[in-house]
Amino acid sequence: PRPPPGRPSAPVGSRAPRSAVCRIIMRPLHLMLLVGMLGLSAFVHRSAAQTEYEVLASEFTTDDIEAMEDAKEVHAFEADTHRVMDILINSLYKAKEIFLREIISNASDALDKIRFLALQDPQEVLGDNRALEIRISFDADEKTLTIRDTGVGMTREDLINNLGTVAKSGTSSFVEALSDAGDADMGLIGQFGVGFYSVYLVADRVRVVSKNNNDEQYVWESQADSSFSVAEDPRGNTLGRGTEITLFLKEDAHEYLDQDRLSELIQRYSEFITFPIHLYKSHKEEVAVDEEEGSSAAGLKDTEDEADGVSASDEEEEPKMRTEQVDVWDWERINSNVAIWTRPKGEIEDEEYRKFYSVLSQKSLGDTEPITWIHFTAEGEVEFKSILYIPKDAPYDQYDDYHEKRASVRLYVRKVLITDEIEDFLPKYLNFMRGVVDSDDLPLNVSRETLQQHKILKVMGKKIVRKALEMIRKLSLQPAPEPEIDADEDEEPPEAPYLHFYRQFGKSLKMGVIEDGANRSKLAKLLRFKTTTGGDEMRSFEQYVEDMPAWQDAIYFVAAESQEAAEKSPFLEAFEKKGVEVLYFTEPVDEYMAQHLGEFDGKRLQNIAKEGVNLDDGDEAAKKRRERAYKEKFKPLVSYYKKNFSKKIKSAQVVTTLESAPCLVVTSQYGHSANMERLVRAQTFADPSKLQYLVSSRTLQLNPRHPIVVELLKRVEEDDNDSELYDMASLMLDTSLVQSGFVHDDVDNFAATMYRQLASSLSVAGKELENETAIDGDVEEEEEDLDAEDYDDSGFGMDGEL
């Protein structure tokens, strides 16, 4: 609204902020007002009668409202411009270095504008200055940093309106004008009109010189206070066209006078800007110079030559040269890399993708290269383009700090880096991926550092994860390359690319099964394991299920600390006899993964060291009758174990799945297996007081056909109070615990039982020690004196002994 009559408008030199700034400042007030209204509403509902009275008492009549309308005064919001500037400068941005990104982005927009205007008449718009570029230089003595572009430039009115009005975006106005004219958006960067003011993070004074084709060259200058100045440049047209921004740096911002620091920031934030960015840099060069001769020595030599009748001109000596290093200043292009993700993937060669990966990974092609990549464009609620890579080799510390490591995926908006540290953009299990994501309409906050709407971020994340898993699936289908014709016979044949990937990042896929419930089934299809029947082949769940016999109702696996330990597991005997394939789970994460996966293709995952194993492929009725008979026969022995060893096991039972072992110890379906117990004990912060809960799920399985078990049953029936029987039963249980992979909780008792059995086997009557050996008198050792002649020069005797 216009100011009321009688109130003068603000002078040009101290313009008040316009409505956009008011909106920025008033947003928190609106939120506070909304919260207050909600609180008032709650209060109203608590006291309906009182509320009704208050509302009736406070209502305005029609006459009251008309009277107020006639008498009201309309005022514009006032603001302390200096305070508003301070808030904008110091509250919007997290890091000072952002200023360079913002200024370069503004320069890029200016260049885009002049290029668009030049489409109809290049000669009229560009004239002789056809180079569209950005040049950055610094003066260490004057403590200034200068950014110059050959873009569209600004007129006097543009300087006043765009730079003198906070939150006034010249780019937005330009785009609106194009939209009104029916032209398409050119993908310009600026949106909010506050990016320019980030320069005051590092500068206490800023000078802007600008030349537009439709006006003279003007100078705009301000110190971030409540005023600025605009004047015609007395030097005339020195730019030709474009804008030059000079920053007079603060004391704490002199790091931006370092050419390496500037180069680093340009490459980080503006590496893929379309237009060339040149930095005025110095480098050392060796030049040849004449070696200086001492004047006195030269004069003396000339005198001697004249005395001898020889003039200096008679002898032509070549001047002696030497080299020295000098500083040479020149313009160097910093952003030489191309944003290939903006091009159609059909136009990009594989070598270009590999070179682009070396740019992202900041490593040479000889050091590492991607094993595969995917280039796609997503459309829908949010549109973006992306290239994702999978490195060929995992870093040495890939899993050292798994939960803190993030994927090296950079987020760009119109080729300007926003961030490469996006929280929850990709799940943790895909933190090995590299790539870029670029969106033209991503909803950002004013500083362009964080996203405003987490919903959009989640939508993008889901699409990226889906494409990443699709890339991995396609990699799993690639066959192994053909061996070379002239390859050696002893040389191993090349392996499939996916097997190499799986060795490097297989743990990540297993972590994905644990963490990503939405994509669990897709990830399960990508897992590979060694098996009892597969030899060196890594097999998938799909292959396992396809080869299962019709009667088998579960996917069986054995968990151990290594494949060698898994192959020696006593639980495998029955499966080998039946020819049933068993997967080897040899990584710590495998059992956790199996607990979260539960089943695959309708087949449950069954640990063979737990209860629930069913290997009966015959008559079910005959099996049950046999089990009942064994259960009845060995009931005394089962009761004996339950009664005397309840601290070590929960229960005991007779099973028909054991072969050579007299007994084994298993756990319940939902208890910790021996391997899981080992992992829990090994954890750094494991609570010893909670380990007792692991013991409660152990079950002793007895082999009814083993002679040791049959003999124990016989002795139990004869005398269940026999101490020797107790030792034998205890020793068999302890041995089965060790064989089943458990850790002994009472080593001393196990050792005492073992020694008692050894004594019994050796017919040792008691534990009394023998008397010490008697010694008769004092025996002194006599030293034999040997003459020196008994030894040779080496110190050895004549007989060869030392």
mmCIF file of C-alpha atoms in Angstrom, residues 26 28 120 236 266 325 357 392 431 456 537 553 589 610 645 685 720 795:
data_model
loop_
_atom_site.group_PDB
_atom_site.id
_atom_site.type_symbol
_atom_site.label_atom_id
_atom_site.label_comp_id
_atom_site.label_asym_id
_atom_site.label_seq_id
_atom_site.Cartn_x
_atom_site.Cartn_y
_atom_site.Cartn_z
ATOM 1 C CA MET A 26 6.692 -11.823 9.201
ATOM 2 C CA PRO A 28 7.679 -16.428 12.217
ATOM 3 C CA GLN A 120 17.329 -12.477 -32.542
ATOM 4 C CA GLY A 236 33.309 6.242 -19.243
ATOM 5 C CA ILE A 266 35.046 -22.452 -7.707
ATOM 6 C CA GLN A 325 62.347 -18.543 -11.289
ATOM 7 C CA TYR A 357 33.571 -40.476 -12.640
ATOM 8 C CA LYS A 392 35.004 -51.013 -8.698
ATOM 9 C CA ASN A 431 26.685 -45.159 1.029
ATOM 10 C CA ILE A 456 9.982 -34.051 -1.965
ATOM 11 C CA GLU A 537 29.960 -71.142 -7.050
ATOM 12 C CA ASP A 553 9.777 -76.831 3.131
ATOM 13 C CA VAL A 589 25.684 -59.760 9.602
ATOM 14 C CA LYS A 610 17.974 -74.495 15.850
ATOM 15 C CA PHE A 645 21.620 -79.818 34.377
ATOM 16 C CA PHE A 685 29.533 -52.834 25.014
ATOM 17 C CA ASP A 720 20.409 -92.411 38.886
ATOM 18 C CA GLY A 795 85.778 -72.208 21.331
#
